[in-house]
Coordinates of C-alpha atoms and ligand atoms in Angstrom, one line a residue:
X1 CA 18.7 27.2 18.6
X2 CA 22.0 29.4 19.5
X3 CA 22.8 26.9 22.0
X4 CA 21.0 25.7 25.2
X5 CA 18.7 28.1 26.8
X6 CA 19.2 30.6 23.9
X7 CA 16.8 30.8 20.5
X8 CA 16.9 33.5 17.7
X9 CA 17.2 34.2 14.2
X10 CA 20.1 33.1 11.9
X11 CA 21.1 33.0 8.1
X12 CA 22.5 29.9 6.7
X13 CA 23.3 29.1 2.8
X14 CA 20.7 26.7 1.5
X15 CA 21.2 22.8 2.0
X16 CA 22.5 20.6 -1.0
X17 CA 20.2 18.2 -2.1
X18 CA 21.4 14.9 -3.1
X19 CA 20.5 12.9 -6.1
X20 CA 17.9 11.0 -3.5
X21 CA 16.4 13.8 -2.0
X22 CA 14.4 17.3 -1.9
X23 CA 14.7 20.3 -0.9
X24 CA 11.3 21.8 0.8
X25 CA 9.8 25.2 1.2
X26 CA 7.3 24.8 4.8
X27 CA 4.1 25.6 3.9
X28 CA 2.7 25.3 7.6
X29 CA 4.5 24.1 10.9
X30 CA 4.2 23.5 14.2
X31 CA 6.8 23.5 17.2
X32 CA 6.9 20.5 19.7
X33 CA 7.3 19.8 23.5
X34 CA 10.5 17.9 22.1
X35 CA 12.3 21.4 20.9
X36 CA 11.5 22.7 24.0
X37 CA 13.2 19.5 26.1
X38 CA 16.6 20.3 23.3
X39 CA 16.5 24.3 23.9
X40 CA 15.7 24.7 27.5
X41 CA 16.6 21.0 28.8
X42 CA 19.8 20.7 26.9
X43 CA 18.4 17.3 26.3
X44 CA 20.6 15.6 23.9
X45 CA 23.5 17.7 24.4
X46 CA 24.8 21.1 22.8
X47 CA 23.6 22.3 19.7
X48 CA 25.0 25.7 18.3
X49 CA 22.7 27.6 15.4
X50 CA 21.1 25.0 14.6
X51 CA 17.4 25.4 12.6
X52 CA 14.9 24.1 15.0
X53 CA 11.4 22.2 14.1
X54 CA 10.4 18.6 13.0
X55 CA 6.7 19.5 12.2
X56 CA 5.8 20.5 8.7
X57 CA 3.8 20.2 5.7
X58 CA 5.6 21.6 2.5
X59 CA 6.1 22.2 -1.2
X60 CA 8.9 20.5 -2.8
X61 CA 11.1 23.2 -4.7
X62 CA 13.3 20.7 -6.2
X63 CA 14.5 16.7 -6.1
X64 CA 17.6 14.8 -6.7
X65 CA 18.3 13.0 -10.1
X66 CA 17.4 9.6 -8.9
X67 CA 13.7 10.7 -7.0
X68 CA 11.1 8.7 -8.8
X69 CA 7.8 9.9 -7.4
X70 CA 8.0 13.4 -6.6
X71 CA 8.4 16.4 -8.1
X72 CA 9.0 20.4 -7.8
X73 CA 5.7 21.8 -6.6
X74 CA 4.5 19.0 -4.9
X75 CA 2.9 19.5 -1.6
X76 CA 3.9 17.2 1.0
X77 CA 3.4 15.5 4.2
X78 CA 6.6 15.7 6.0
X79 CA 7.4 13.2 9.4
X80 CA 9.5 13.8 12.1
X81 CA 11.9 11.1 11.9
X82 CA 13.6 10.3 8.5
X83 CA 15.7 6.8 8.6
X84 CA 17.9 6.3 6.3
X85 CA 16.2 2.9 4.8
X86 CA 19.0 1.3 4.0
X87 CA 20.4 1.2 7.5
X88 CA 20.5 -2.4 9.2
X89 CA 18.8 -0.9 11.8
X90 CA 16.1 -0.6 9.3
X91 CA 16.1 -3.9 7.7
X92 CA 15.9 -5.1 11.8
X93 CA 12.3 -3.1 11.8
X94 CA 13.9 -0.2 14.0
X95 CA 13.9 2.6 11.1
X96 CA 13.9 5.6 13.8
X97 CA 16.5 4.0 15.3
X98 CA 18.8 3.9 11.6
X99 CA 22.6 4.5 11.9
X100 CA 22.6 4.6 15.7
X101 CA 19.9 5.0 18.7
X102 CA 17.5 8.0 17.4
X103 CA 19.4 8.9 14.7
X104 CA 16.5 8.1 12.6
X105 CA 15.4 11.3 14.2
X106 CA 17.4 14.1 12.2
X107 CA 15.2 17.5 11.6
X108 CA 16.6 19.8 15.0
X109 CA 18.8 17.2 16.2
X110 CA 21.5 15.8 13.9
X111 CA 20.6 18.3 10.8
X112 CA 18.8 21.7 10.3
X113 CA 15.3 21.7 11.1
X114 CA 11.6 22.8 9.5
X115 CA 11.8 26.4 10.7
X116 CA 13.7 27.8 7.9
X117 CA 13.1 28.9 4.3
X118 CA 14.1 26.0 2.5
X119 CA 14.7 22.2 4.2
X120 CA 16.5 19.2 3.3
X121 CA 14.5 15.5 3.2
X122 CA 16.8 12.6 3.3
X123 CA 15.6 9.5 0.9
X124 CA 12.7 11.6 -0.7
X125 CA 11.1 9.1 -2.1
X126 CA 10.8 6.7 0.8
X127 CA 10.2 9.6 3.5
X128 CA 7.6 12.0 2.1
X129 CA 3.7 11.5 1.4
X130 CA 1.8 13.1 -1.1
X131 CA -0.7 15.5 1.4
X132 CA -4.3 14.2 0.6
X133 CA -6.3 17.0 -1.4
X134 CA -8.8 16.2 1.2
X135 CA -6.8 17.2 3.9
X136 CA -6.4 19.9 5.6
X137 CA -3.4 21.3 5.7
X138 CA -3.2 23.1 9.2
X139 CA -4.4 19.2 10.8
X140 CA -1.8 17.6 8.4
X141 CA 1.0 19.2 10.4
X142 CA 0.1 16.9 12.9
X143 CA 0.4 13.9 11.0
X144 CA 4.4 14.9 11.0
X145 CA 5.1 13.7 15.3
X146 CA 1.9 13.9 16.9
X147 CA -0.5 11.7 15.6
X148 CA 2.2 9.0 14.5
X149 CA 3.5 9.3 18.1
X150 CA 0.2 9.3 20.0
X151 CA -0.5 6.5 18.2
X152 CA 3.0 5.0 18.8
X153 CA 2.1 4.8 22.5
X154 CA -1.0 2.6 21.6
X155 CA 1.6 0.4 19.3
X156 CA 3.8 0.2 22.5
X157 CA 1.2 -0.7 24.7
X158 CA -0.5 -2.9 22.2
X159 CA -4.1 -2.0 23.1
X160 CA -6.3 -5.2 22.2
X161 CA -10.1 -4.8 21.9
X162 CA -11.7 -4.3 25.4
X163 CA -8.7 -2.8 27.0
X164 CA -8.7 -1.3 30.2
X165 CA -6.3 1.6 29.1
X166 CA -4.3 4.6 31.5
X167 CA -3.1 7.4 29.1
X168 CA -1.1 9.3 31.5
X169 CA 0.0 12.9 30.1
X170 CA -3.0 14.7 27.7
X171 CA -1.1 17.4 25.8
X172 CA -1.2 16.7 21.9
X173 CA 0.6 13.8 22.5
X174 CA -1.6 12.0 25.1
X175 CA -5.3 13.0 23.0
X176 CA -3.6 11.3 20.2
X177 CA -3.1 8.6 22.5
X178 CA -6.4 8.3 23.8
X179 CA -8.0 8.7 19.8
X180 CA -5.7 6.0 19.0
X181 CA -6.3 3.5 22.0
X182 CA -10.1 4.0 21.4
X183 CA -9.1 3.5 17.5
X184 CA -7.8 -0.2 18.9
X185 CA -11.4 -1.1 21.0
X186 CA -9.9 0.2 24.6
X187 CA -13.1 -0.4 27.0
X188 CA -12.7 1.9 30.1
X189 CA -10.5 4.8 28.7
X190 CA -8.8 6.9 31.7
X191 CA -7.0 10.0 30.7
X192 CA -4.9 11.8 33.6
X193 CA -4.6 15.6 33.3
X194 CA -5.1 18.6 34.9
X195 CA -6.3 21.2 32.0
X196 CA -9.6 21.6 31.6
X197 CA -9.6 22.0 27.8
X198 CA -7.4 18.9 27.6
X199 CA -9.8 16.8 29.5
X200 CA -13.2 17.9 27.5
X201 CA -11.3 17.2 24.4
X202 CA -9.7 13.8 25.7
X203 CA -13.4 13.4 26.1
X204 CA -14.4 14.0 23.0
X205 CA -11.4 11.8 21.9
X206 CA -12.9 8.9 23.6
X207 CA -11.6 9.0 27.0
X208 CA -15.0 7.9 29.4
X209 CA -13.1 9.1 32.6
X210 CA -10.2 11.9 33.4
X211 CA -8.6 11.8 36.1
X212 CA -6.8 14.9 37.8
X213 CA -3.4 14.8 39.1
X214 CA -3.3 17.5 40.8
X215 CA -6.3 16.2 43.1
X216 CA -4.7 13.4 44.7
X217 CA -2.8 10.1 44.0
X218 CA -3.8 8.8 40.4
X219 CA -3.0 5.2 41.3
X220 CA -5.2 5.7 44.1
X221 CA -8.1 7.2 42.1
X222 CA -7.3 4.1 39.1
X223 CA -7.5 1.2 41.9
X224 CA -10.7 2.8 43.2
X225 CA -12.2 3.6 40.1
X226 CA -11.1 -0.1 38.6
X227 CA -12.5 -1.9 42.2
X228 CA -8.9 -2.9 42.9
X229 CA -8.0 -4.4 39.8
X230 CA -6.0 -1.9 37.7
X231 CA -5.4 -1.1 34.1
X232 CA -4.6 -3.9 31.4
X233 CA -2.4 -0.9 29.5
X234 CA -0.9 2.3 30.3
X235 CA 0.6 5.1 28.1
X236 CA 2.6 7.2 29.2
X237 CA 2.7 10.7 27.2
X238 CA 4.0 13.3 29.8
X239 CA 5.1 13.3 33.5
X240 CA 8.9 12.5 34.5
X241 CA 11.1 9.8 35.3
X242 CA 10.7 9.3 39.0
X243 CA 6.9 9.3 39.9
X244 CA 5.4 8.6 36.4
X245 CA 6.8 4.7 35.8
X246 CA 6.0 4.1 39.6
X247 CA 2.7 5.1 39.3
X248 CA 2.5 3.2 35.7
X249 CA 3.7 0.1 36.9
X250 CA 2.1 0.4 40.4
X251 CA -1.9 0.5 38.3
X252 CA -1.3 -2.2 36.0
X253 CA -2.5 -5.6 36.2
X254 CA 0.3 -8.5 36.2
X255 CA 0.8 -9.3 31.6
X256 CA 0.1 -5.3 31.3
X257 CA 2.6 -3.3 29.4
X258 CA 3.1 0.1 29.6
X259 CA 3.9 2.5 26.1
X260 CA 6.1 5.4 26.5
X261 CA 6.3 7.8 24.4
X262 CA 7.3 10.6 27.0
X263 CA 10.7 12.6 26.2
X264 CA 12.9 12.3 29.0
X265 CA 14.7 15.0 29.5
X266 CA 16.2 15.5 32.5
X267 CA 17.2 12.8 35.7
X268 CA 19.2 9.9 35.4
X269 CA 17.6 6.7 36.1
X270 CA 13.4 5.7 35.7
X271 CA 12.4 4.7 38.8
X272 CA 10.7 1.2 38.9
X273 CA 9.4 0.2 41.8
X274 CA 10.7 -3.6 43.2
X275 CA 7.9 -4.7 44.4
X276 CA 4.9 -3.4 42.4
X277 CA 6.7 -5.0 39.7
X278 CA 6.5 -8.2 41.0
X279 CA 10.0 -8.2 42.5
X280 CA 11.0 -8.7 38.8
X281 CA 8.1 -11.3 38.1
X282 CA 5.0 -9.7 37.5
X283 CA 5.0 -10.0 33.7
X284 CA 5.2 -5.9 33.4
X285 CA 6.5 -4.8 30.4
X286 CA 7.9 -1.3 29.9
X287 CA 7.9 -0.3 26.2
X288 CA 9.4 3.0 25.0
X289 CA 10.1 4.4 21.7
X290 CA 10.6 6.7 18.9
X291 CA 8.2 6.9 16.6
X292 CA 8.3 5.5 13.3
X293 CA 8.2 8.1 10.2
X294 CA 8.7 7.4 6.7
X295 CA 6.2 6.7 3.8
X296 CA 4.0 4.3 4.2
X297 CA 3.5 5.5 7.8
X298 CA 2.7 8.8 6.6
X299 CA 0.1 7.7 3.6
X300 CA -1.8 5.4 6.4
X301 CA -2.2 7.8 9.0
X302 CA -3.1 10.5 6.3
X303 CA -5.6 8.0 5.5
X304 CA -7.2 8.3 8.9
X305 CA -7.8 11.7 8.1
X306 CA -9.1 11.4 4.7
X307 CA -11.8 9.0 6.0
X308 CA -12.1 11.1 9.0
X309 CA -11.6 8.6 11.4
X310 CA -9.4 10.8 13.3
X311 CA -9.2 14.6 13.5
X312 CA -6.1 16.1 15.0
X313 CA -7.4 19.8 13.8
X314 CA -9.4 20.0 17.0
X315 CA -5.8 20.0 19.0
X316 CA -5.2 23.3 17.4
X317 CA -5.5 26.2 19.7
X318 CA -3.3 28.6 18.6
X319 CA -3.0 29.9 15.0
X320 CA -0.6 32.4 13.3
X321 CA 0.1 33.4 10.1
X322 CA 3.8 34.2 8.8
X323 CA 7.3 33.2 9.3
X324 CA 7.9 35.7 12.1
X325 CA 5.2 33.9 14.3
X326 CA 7.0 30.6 14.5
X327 CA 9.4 32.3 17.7
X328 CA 5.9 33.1 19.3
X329 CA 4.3 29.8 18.8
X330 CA 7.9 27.7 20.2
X331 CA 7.7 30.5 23.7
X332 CA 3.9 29.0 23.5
X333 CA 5.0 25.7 23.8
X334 CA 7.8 26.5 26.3
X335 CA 5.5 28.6 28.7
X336 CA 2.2 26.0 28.0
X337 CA -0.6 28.7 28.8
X338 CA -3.6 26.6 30.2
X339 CA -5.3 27.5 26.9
X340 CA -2.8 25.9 25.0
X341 CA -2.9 22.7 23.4
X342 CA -1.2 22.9 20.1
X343 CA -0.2 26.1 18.3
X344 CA 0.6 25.7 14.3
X345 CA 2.1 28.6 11.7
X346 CA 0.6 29.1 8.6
X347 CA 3.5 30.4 6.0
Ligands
NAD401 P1 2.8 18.4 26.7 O1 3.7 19.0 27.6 O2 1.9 19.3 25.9 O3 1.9 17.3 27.4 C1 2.3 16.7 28.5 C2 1.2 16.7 29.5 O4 1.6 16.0 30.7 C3 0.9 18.1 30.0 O5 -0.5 18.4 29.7 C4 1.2 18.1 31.4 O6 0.3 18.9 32.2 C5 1.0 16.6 31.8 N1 1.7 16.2 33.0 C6 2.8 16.8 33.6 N2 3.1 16.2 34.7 C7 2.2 15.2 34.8 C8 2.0 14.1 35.8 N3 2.8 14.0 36.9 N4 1.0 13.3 35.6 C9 0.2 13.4 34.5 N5 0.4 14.3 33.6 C10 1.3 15.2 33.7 O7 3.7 17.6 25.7 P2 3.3 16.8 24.3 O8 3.6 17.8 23.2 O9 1.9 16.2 24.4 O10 4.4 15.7 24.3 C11 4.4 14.7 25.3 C12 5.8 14.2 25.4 O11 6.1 13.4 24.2 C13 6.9 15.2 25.4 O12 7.9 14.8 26.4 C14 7.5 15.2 24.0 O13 8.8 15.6 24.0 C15 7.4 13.7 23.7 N6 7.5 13.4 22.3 C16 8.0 12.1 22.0 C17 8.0 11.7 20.7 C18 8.4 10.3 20.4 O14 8.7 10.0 19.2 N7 8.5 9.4 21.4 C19 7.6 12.5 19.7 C20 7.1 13.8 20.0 C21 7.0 14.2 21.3
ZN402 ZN1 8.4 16.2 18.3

């Protein structure tokens, strides 16, 4: 990123690595709906040259003095968000949120990025996961944002066995969603989106109904389809501040709670509408977050893979191979060709 609304190639010296971290080559990445949001949004402010990309799997070229479990050579799973462990914020159980609001969040925000030669990993030891033999390496990039955050939205929401569960938005984002909700025993499983290859895989995913919205009022299509009652949960993976919480909060029953998981980048306020939400009474809770990264995070979900209870190598579209693919795949994600789910870069 040269700075908002401008990307391109840049040389920078190689980071340092500290006696607690590593310094990682990519071995396969993927660009995210989020770097588009920072690029073409300007979504959390100026950046100038920095490296963008928080999605990787990689080989460790080398570790600080005091790293206990890894070593050069080692080929790694490699989440989004990095907290610094340390961090009161992480002793409070908000890791993602270590040091300040997001800041947990470092790769193409506060530091360089994936999309370079070599990357620094903060706290090596408690941020990286050995990547499973088992496991393939193209589907492990998504273990880095969009599994852990698909699944976050189900967190949020906290999807109990025999849900009635919304999952509005079904980019990568949103199928991870509906995998994970159906993961948790969601009954009726409603996935809104318009792409065709979106819905058949939300399908396969375990949604049991998609609903289009771009044929009509969803919460219109929800009440009918629910004989009046609406949704017990609803995640939100994609839509915008103004219609998408109104809608959310309009379909749920009173005691629901809504997951967010959806970037905002752009408006000021979410619009909650007064009396759909009980005038302030109806028991509706909005969750949002950033998801959580770190080690143990990364083993478990790697472990869904490894047992093949989830497969995120079917969001996979798009495939490249080499370095100077990486600017094709983000304009991909910027310009979201109907075919597109996910794109990933082979290095
Ligand atoms: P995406 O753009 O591929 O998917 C969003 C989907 O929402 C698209 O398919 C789009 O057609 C659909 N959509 C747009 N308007 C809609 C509407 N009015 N109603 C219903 N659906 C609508 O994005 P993604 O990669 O799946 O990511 C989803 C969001 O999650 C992005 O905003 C991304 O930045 C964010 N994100 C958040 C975190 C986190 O930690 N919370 C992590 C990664 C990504
Ligand atoms: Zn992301």
């Amino acid at each position: 990123m040269l700075g908002i609304g401008k990307t391109g190639w840049i040389e920078k010296d190689a980071p340092v690595c500290g006696p607690l971290d590593a310094l990682v080559k990519p071995l396969a990445v993927s660009p995210c709906t989020s770097d588009v949001h920072t690029v073409w949004e300007g979504a959390i402010g100026d950046r100038h040259d920095m490296i963008l990309g928080h999605e990787a799997v990689g080989q460790i070229v080398e570790v600080g003095a005091l790293v206990k479990d890894f070593k050069p050579g080692d080929r790694v799973i490699v989440p989004a968000i990095t907290p610094d462990w340390g961090a009161l914020e992480s002793q409070a159980g908000y890791s993602m949120h270590s040091g300040g609001m997001l800041a947990g969040w470092k790769f193409s925000n506060f530091k360089d990025g994936v999309f370079g030669e070599l990357f620094h990993v903060n706290e090596a030891d408690a941020n990286l996961a050995l990547l499973p033999d088992d496991v393939d390496m193209a589907a492990a990039v998504m273990l880095s944002d969009m599994v852990p955050t698909g699944l976050h939205g189900v967190e949020l929401a906290d999807v109990q066995f025999g849900d009635d569960v919304c999952v509005i938005g079904i980019g990568p984002v949103g199928l991870m969603a509906v995998a994970g909700a159906k993961l948790r025993g969601a009954s009726h499983l409603y996935a809104v989106g318009s792409r065709p290859d979106c819905a058949a895989l939300a399908r396969e995913y375990g949604a049991t109904e998609i609903i289009n919205y771009r044929e009509g009022d969803i919460v219109k299509q929800i009440m009918e389809l629910t004989h009046g009652k609406g949704v017990d949960r609803v995640i939100v993976a994609g839509g915008n501040a103004e219609e998408t919480f109104a809608q959310a909060i309009t379909m749920l029953k009173p005691g629901g709670r809504i997951g967010n998981v959806n970037y905002l980048g752009s408006g000021d306020y979410v619009k909650i509408p007064r009396v759909e939400w009980g005038c302030g009474m109806g028991h509706k809770t909005i969750a949002g977050g950033l998801m959580p990264g770190g080690r143990l995070r990364m083993e478990k979900l790697a472990s869904l893979l490894s047992t093949k209870r989830l497969d995120p190598g079917k969001m996979l579209t798009h495939r490249f191979n080499g370095f100077e693919h990486i600017e094709e795949a983000l304009m991909l994600m910027k310009d979201k060709p109907r075919d597109l789910i996910k794109p990933v870069v082979i290095l």
